[in-house]
mmCIF file of C-alpha atoms and ligand atoms in Angstrom:
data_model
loop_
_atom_site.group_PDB
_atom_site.id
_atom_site.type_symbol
_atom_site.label_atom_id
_atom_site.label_comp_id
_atom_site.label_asym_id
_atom_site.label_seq_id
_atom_site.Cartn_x
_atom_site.Cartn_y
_atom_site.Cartn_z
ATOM 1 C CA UNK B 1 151.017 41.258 -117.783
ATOM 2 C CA UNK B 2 147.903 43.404 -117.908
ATOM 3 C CA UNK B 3 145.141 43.013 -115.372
ATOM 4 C CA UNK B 4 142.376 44.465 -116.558
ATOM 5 C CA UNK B 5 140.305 43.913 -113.561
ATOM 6 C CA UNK B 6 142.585 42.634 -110.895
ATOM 7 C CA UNK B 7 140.658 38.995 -110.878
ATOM 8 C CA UNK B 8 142.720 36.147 -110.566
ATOM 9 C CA UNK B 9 145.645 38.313 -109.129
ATOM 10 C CA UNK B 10 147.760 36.692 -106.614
ATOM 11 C CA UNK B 11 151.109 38.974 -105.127
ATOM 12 C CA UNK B 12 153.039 39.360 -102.776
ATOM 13 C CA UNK B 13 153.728 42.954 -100.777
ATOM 14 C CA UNK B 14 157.272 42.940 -99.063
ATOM 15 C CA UNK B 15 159.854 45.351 -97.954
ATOM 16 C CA UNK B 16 161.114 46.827 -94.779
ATOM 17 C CA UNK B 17 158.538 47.518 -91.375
ATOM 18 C CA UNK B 18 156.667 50.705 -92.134
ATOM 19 C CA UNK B 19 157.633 50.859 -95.776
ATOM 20 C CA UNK B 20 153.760 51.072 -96.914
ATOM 21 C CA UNK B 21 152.845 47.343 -97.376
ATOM 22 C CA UNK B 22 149.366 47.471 -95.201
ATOM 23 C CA UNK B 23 148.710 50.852 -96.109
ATOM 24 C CA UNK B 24 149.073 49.947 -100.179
ATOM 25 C CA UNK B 25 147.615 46.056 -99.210
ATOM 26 C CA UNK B 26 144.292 47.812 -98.566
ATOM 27 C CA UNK B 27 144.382 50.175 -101.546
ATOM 28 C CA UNK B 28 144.391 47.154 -104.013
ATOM 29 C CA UNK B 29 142.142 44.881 -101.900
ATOM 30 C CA UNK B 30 139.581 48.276 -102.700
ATOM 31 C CA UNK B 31 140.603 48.561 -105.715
ATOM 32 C CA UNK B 32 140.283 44.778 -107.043
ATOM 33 C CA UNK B 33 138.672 42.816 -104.341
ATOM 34 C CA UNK B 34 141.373 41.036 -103.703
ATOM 35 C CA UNK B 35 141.800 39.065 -99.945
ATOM 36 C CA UNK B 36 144.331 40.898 -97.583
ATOM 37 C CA UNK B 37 146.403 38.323 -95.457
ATOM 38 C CA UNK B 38 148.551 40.561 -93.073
ATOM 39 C CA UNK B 39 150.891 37.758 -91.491
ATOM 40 C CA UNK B 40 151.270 40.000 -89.000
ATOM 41 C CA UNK B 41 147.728 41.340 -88.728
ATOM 42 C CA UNK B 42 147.153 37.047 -88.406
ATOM 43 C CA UNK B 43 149.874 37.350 -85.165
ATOM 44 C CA UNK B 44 148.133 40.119 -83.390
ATOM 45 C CA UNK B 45 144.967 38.906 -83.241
ATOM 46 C CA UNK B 46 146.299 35.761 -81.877
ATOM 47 C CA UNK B 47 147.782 37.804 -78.986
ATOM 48 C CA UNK B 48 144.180 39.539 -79.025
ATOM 49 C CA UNK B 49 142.536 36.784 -78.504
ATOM 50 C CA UNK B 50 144.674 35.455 -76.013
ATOM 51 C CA UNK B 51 144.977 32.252 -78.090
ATOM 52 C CA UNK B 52 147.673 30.136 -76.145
ATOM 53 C CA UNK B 53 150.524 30.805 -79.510
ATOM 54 C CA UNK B 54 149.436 34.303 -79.265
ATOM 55 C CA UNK B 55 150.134 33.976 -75.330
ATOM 56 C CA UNK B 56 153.807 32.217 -76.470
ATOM 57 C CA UNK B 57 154.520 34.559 -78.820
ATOM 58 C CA UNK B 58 153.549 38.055 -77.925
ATOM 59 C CA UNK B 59 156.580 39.203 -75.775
ATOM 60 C CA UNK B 60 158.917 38.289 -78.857
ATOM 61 C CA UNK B 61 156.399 40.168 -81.324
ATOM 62 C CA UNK B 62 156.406 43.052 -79.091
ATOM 63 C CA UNK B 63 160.541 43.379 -79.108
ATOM 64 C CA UNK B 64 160.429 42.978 -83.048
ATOM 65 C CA UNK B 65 161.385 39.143 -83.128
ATOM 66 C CA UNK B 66 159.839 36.734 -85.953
ATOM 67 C CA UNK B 67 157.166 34.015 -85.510
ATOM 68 C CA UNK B 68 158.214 30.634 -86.767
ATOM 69 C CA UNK B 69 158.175 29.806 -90.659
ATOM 70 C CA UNK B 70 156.380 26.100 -89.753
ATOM 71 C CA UNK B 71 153.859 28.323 -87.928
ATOM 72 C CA UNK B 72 153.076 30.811 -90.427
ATOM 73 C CA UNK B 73 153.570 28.455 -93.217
ATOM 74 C CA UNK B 74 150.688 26.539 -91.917
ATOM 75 C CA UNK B 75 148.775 29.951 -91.101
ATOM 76 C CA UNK B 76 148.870 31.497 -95.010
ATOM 77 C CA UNK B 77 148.105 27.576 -96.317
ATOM 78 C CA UNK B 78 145.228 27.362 -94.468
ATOM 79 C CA UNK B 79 143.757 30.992 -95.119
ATOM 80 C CA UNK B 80 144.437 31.170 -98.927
ATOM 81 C CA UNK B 81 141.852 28.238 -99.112
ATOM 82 C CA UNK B 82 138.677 30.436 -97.699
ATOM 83 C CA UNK B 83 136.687 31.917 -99.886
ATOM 84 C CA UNK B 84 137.026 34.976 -100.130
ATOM 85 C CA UNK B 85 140.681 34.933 -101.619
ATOM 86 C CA UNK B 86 139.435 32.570 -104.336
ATOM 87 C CA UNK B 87 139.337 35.718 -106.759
ATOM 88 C CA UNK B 88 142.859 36.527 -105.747
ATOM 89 C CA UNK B 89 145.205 37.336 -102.747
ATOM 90 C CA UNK B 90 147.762 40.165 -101.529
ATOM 91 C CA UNK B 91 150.454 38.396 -99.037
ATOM 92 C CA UNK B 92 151.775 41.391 -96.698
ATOM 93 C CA UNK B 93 154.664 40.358 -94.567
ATOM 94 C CA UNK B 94 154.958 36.991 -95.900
ATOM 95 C CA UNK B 95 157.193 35.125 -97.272
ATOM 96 C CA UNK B 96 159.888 37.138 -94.544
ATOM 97 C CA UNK B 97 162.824 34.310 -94.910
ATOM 98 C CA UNK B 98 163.859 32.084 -97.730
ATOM 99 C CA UNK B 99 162.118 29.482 -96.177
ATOM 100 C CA UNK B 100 158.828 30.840 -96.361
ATOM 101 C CA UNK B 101 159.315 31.537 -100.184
ATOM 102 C CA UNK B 102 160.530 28.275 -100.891
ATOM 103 C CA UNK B 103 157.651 26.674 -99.134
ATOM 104 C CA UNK B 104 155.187 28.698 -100.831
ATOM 105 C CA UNK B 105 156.383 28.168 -104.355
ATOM 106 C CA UNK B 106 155.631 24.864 -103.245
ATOM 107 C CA UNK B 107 152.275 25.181 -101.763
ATOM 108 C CA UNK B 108 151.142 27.200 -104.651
ATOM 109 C CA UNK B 109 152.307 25.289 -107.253
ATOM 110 C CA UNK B 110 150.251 22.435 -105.614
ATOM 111 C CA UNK B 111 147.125 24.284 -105.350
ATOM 112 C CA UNK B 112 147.900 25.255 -108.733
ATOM 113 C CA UNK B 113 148.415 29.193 -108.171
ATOM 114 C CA UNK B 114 151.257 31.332 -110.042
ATOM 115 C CA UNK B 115 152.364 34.285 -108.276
ATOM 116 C CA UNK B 116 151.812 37.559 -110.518
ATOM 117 C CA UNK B 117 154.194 39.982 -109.034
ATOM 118 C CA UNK B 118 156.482 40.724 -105.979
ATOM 119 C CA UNK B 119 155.822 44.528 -105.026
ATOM 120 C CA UNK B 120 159.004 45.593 -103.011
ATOM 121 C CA UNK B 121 158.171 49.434 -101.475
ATOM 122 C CA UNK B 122 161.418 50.877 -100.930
ATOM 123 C CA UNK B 123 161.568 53.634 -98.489
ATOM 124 C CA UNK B 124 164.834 55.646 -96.333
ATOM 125 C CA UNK B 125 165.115 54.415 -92.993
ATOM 126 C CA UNK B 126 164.851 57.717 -91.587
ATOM 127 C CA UNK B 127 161.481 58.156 -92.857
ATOM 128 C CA UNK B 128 160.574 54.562 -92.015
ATOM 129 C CA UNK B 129 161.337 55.372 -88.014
ATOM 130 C CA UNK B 130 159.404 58.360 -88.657
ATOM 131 C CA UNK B 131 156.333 56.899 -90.039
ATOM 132 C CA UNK B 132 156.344 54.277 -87.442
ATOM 133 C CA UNK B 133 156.908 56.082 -84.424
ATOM 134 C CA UNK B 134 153.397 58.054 -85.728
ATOM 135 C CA UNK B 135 151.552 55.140 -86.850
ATOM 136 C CA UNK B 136 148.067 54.363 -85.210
ATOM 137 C CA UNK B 137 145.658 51.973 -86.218
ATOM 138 C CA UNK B 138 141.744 51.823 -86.557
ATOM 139 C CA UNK B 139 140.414 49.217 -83.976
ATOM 140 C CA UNK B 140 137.417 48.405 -86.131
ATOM 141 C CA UNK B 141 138.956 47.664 -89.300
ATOM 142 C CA UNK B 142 142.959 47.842 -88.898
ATOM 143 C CA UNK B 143 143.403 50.991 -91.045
ATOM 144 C CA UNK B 144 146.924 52.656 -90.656
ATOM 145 C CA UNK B 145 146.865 55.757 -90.066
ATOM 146 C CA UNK B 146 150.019 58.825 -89.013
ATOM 147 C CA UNK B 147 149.739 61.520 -86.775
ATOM 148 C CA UNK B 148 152.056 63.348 -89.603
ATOM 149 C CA UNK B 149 151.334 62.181 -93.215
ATOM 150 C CA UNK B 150 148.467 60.013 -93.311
ATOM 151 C CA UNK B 151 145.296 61.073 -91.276
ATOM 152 C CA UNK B 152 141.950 60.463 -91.417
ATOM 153 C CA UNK B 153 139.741 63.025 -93.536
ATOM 154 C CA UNK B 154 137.487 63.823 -90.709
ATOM 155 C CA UNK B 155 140.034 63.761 -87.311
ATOM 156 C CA UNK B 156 139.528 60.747 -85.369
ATOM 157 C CA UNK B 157 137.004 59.030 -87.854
ATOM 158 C CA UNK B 158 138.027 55.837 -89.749
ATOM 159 C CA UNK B 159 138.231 57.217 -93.490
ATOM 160 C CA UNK B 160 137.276 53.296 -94.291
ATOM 161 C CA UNK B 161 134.996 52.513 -91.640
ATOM 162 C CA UNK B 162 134.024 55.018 -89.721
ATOM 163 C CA UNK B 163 135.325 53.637 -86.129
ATOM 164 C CA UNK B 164 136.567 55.851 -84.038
ATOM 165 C CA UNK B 165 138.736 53.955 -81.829
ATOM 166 C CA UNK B 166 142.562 53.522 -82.405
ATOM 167 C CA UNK B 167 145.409 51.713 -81.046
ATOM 168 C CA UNK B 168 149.492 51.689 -81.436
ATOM 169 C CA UNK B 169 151.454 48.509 -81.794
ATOM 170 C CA UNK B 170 153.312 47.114 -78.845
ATOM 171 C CA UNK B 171 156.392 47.002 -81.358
ATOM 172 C CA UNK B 172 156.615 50.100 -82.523
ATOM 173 C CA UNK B 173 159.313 51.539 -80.433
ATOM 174 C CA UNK B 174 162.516 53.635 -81.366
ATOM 175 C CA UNK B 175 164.369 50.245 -79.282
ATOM 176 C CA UNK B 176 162.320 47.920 -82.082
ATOM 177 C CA UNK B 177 162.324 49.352 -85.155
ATOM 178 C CA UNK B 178 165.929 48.863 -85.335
ATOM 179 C CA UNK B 179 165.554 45.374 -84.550
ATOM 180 C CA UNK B 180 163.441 45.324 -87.099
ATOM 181 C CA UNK B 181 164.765 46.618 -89.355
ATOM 182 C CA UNK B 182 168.083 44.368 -88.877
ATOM 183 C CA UNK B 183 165.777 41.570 -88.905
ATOM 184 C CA UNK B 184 164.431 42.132 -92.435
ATOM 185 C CA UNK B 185 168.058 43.299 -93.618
ATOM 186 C CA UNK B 186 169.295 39.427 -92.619
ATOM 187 C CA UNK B 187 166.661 37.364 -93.252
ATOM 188 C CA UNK B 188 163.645 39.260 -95.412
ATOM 189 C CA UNK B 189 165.767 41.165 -97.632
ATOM 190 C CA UNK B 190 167.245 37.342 -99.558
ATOM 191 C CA UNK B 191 164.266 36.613 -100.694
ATOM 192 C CA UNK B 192 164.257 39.582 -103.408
ATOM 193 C CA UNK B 193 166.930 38.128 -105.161
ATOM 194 C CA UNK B 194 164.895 35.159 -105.327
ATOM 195 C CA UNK B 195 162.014 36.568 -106.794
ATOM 196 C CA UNK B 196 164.544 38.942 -109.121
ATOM 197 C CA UNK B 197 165.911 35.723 -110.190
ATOM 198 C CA UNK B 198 162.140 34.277 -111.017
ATOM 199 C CA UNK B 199 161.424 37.867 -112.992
ATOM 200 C CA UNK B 200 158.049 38.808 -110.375
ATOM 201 C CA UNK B 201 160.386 41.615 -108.555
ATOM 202 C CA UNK B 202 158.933 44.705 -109.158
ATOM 203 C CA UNK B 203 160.769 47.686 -106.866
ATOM 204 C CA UNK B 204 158.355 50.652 -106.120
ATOM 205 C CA UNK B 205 159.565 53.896 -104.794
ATOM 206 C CA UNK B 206 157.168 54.228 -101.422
ATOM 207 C CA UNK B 207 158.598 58.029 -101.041
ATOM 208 C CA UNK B 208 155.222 59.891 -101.791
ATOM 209 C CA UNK B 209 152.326 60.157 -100.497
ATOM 210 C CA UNK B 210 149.517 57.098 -100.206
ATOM 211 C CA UNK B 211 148.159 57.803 -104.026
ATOM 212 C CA UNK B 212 151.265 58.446 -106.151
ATOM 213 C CA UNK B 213 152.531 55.165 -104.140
ATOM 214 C CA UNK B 214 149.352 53.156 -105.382
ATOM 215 C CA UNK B 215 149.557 55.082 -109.228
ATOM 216 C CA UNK B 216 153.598 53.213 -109.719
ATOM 217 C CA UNK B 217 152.214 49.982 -108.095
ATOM 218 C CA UNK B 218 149.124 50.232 -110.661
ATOM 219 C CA UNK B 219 151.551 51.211 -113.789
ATOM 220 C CA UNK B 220 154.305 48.632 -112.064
ATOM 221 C CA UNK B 221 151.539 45.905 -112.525
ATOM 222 C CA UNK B 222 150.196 47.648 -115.644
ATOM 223 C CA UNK B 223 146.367 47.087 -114.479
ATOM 224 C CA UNK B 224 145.347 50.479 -115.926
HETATM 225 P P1 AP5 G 1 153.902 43.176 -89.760
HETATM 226 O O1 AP5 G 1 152.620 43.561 -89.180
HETATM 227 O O2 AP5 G 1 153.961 42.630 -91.126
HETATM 228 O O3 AP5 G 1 154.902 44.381 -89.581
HETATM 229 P P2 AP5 G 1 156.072 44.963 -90.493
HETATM 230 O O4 AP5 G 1 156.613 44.139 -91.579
HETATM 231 O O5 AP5 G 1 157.065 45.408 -89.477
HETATM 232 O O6 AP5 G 1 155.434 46.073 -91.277
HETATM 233 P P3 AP5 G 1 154.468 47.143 -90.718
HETATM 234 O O7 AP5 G 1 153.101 46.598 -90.601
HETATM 235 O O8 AP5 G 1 155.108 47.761 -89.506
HETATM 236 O O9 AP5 G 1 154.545 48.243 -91.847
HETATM 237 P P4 AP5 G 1 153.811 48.338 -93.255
HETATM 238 O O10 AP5 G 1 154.839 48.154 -94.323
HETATM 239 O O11 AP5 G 1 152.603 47.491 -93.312
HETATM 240 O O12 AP5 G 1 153.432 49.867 -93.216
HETATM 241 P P5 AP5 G 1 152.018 50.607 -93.005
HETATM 242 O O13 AP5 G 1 151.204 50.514 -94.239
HETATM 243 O O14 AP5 G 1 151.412 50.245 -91.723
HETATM 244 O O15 AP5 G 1 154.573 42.095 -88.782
HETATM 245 C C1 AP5 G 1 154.674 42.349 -87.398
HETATM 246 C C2 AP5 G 1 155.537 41.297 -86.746
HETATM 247 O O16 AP5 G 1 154.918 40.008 -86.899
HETATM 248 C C3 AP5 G 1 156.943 41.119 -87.365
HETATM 249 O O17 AP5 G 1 157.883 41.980 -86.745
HETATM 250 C C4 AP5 G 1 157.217 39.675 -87.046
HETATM 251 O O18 AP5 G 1 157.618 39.575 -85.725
HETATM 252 C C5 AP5 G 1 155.891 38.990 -87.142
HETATM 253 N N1 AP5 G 1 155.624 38.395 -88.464
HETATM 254 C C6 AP5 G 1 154.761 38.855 -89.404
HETATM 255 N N2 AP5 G 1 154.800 38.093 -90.494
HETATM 256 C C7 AP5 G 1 155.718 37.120 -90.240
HETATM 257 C C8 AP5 G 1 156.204 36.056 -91.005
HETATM 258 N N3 AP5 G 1 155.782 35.821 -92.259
HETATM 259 N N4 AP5 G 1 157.160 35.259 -90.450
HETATM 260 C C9 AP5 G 1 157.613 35.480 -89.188
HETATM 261 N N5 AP5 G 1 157.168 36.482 -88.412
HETATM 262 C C10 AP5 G 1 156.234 37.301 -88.934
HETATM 263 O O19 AP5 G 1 152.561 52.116 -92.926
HETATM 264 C C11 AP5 G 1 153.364 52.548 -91.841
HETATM 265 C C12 AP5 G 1 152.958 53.958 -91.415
HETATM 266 O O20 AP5 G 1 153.247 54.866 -92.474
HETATM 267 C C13 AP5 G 1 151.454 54.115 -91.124
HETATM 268 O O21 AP5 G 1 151.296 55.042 -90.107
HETATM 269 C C14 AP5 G 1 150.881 54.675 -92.454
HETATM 270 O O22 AP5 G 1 149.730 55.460 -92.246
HETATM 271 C C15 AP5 G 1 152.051 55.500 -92.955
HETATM 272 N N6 AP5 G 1 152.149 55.530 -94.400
HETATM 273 C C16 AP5 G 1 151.924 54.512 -95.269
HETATM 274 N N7 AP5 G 1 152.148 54.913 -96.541
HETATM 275 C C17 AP5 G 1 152.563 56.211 -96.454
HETATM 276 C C18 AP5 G 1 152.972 57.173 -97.428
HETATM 277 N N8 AP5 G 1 153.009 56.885 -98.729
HETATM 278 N N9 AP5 G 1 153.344 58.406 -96.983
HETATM 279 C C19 AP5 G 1 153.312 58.705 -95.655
HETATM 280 N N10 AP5 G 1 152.939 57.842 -94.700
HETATM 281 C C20 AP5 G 1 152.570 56.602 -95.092
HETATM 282 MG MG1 MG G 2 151.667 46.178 -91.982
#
């Protein structure tokens, strides 16, 4: 493949909740500024806002249940044309069902876009339910952050931004991380086959910490 500067590069990040995809999403959208479209990052500011789908939908968000495909479909179609993922995109959390893959090998094709590479992070579930139960967020610029593995240099400043106010997700619950996690099991976890089949599956091991997770993604996609 070889990217030697990470222009043009269009993947997808998938794998279970709280397997790394944000955390590594951001690394590469550093790294190669490349656009970062968090499907769910999309969903919570809706719910933010207090948009009225964000009003529909944030009681099933918050107890770990999926947004519709036609809905987020039409989200990612619409986003991927603004300019500042012409030079490339990460999708984090999307395509989640066969659906959504099969629609956007669709919607790509017509806008003329090949996919590069699937990035699965594969990570225990016991250290998923860990991770999430100690995840917090940076208001400012939605940096993840744990109260165990992954903290800011400087204690309660943004390492990215420098805000220093945080938040937790309303799903991030012992109760919904299982739900969750059966979710992506039934309906997220297909869609690697599907990309196996297409040869753009590339399995990471997300057991490590933040920068020996990015080095196999980098080697994975053989950019360096
Ligand atoms: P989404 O926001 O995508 O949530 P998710 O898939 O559950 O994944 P997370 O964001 O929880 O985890 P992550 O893999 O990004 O991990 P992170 O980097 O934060 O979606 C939320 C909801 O929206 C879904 O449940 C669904 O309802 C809906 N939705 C979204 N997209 C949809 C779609 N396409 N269709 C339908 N519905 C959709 O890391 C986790 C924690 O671990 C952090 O604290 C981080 O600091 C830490 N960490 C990260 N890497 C490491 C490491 N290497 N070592 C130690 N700690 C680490
Ligand atoms: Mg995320």
């Amino acid at each position: 493949m070889g990217f030697a500067n990470g222009e043009g590069l269009h993947l997808v990040m998938t794998g279970a909740p709280g397997t790394g995809k944000g955390t590594q999403a951001s690394v590469l959208k550093r790294e190669f500024g490349l656009c970062h479209l968090s499907t769910g990052e999309m969903l919570r500011e809706e719910v933010k806002k207090g948009s009225e789908i964000g009003n529909q939908l944030k009681d099933h968000l918050a107890a770990g249940g999926f947004a519709p495909d036609e809905l987020m479909i039409r989200m990612v179609s619409a986003r991927i044309e603004e300019a500042d993922c012409q030079k490339g995109f990460i999708l984090d959390g999307f395509p989640r069902t066969l659906e959504q893959a099969e629609v956007l090998a669709k919607m790509l094709k017509e806008k003329g876009i090949g996919l590069d590479a699937v990035i699965e992070i594969q990570v225990p579930d016991h250290i998923i339910i860990d991770r999430i139960l100690g995840r917090y967020t940076c208001m400012t610029c939605g940096e993840s952050y744990s109260d165990k593995y992954h903290k800011p240099k400087v204690p309660g400043v943004c390492d990215i931004c420098g805000g220093t106010k945080f938040s937790r997700r309303l799903d991030d619950t012992k109760e919904t991380i299982e739900r969750r996690l059966k979710k992506y099991r039934d309906f997220t976890y297909p869609t690697i086959a599907y990309y196996q089949e297409k040869g753009l599956l590339r399995s990471i091991d997300g057991n490590g910490t933040v920068d020996v997770v990015a080095k196999r993604i980098d080697e994975a996609l053989k950019i360096k």
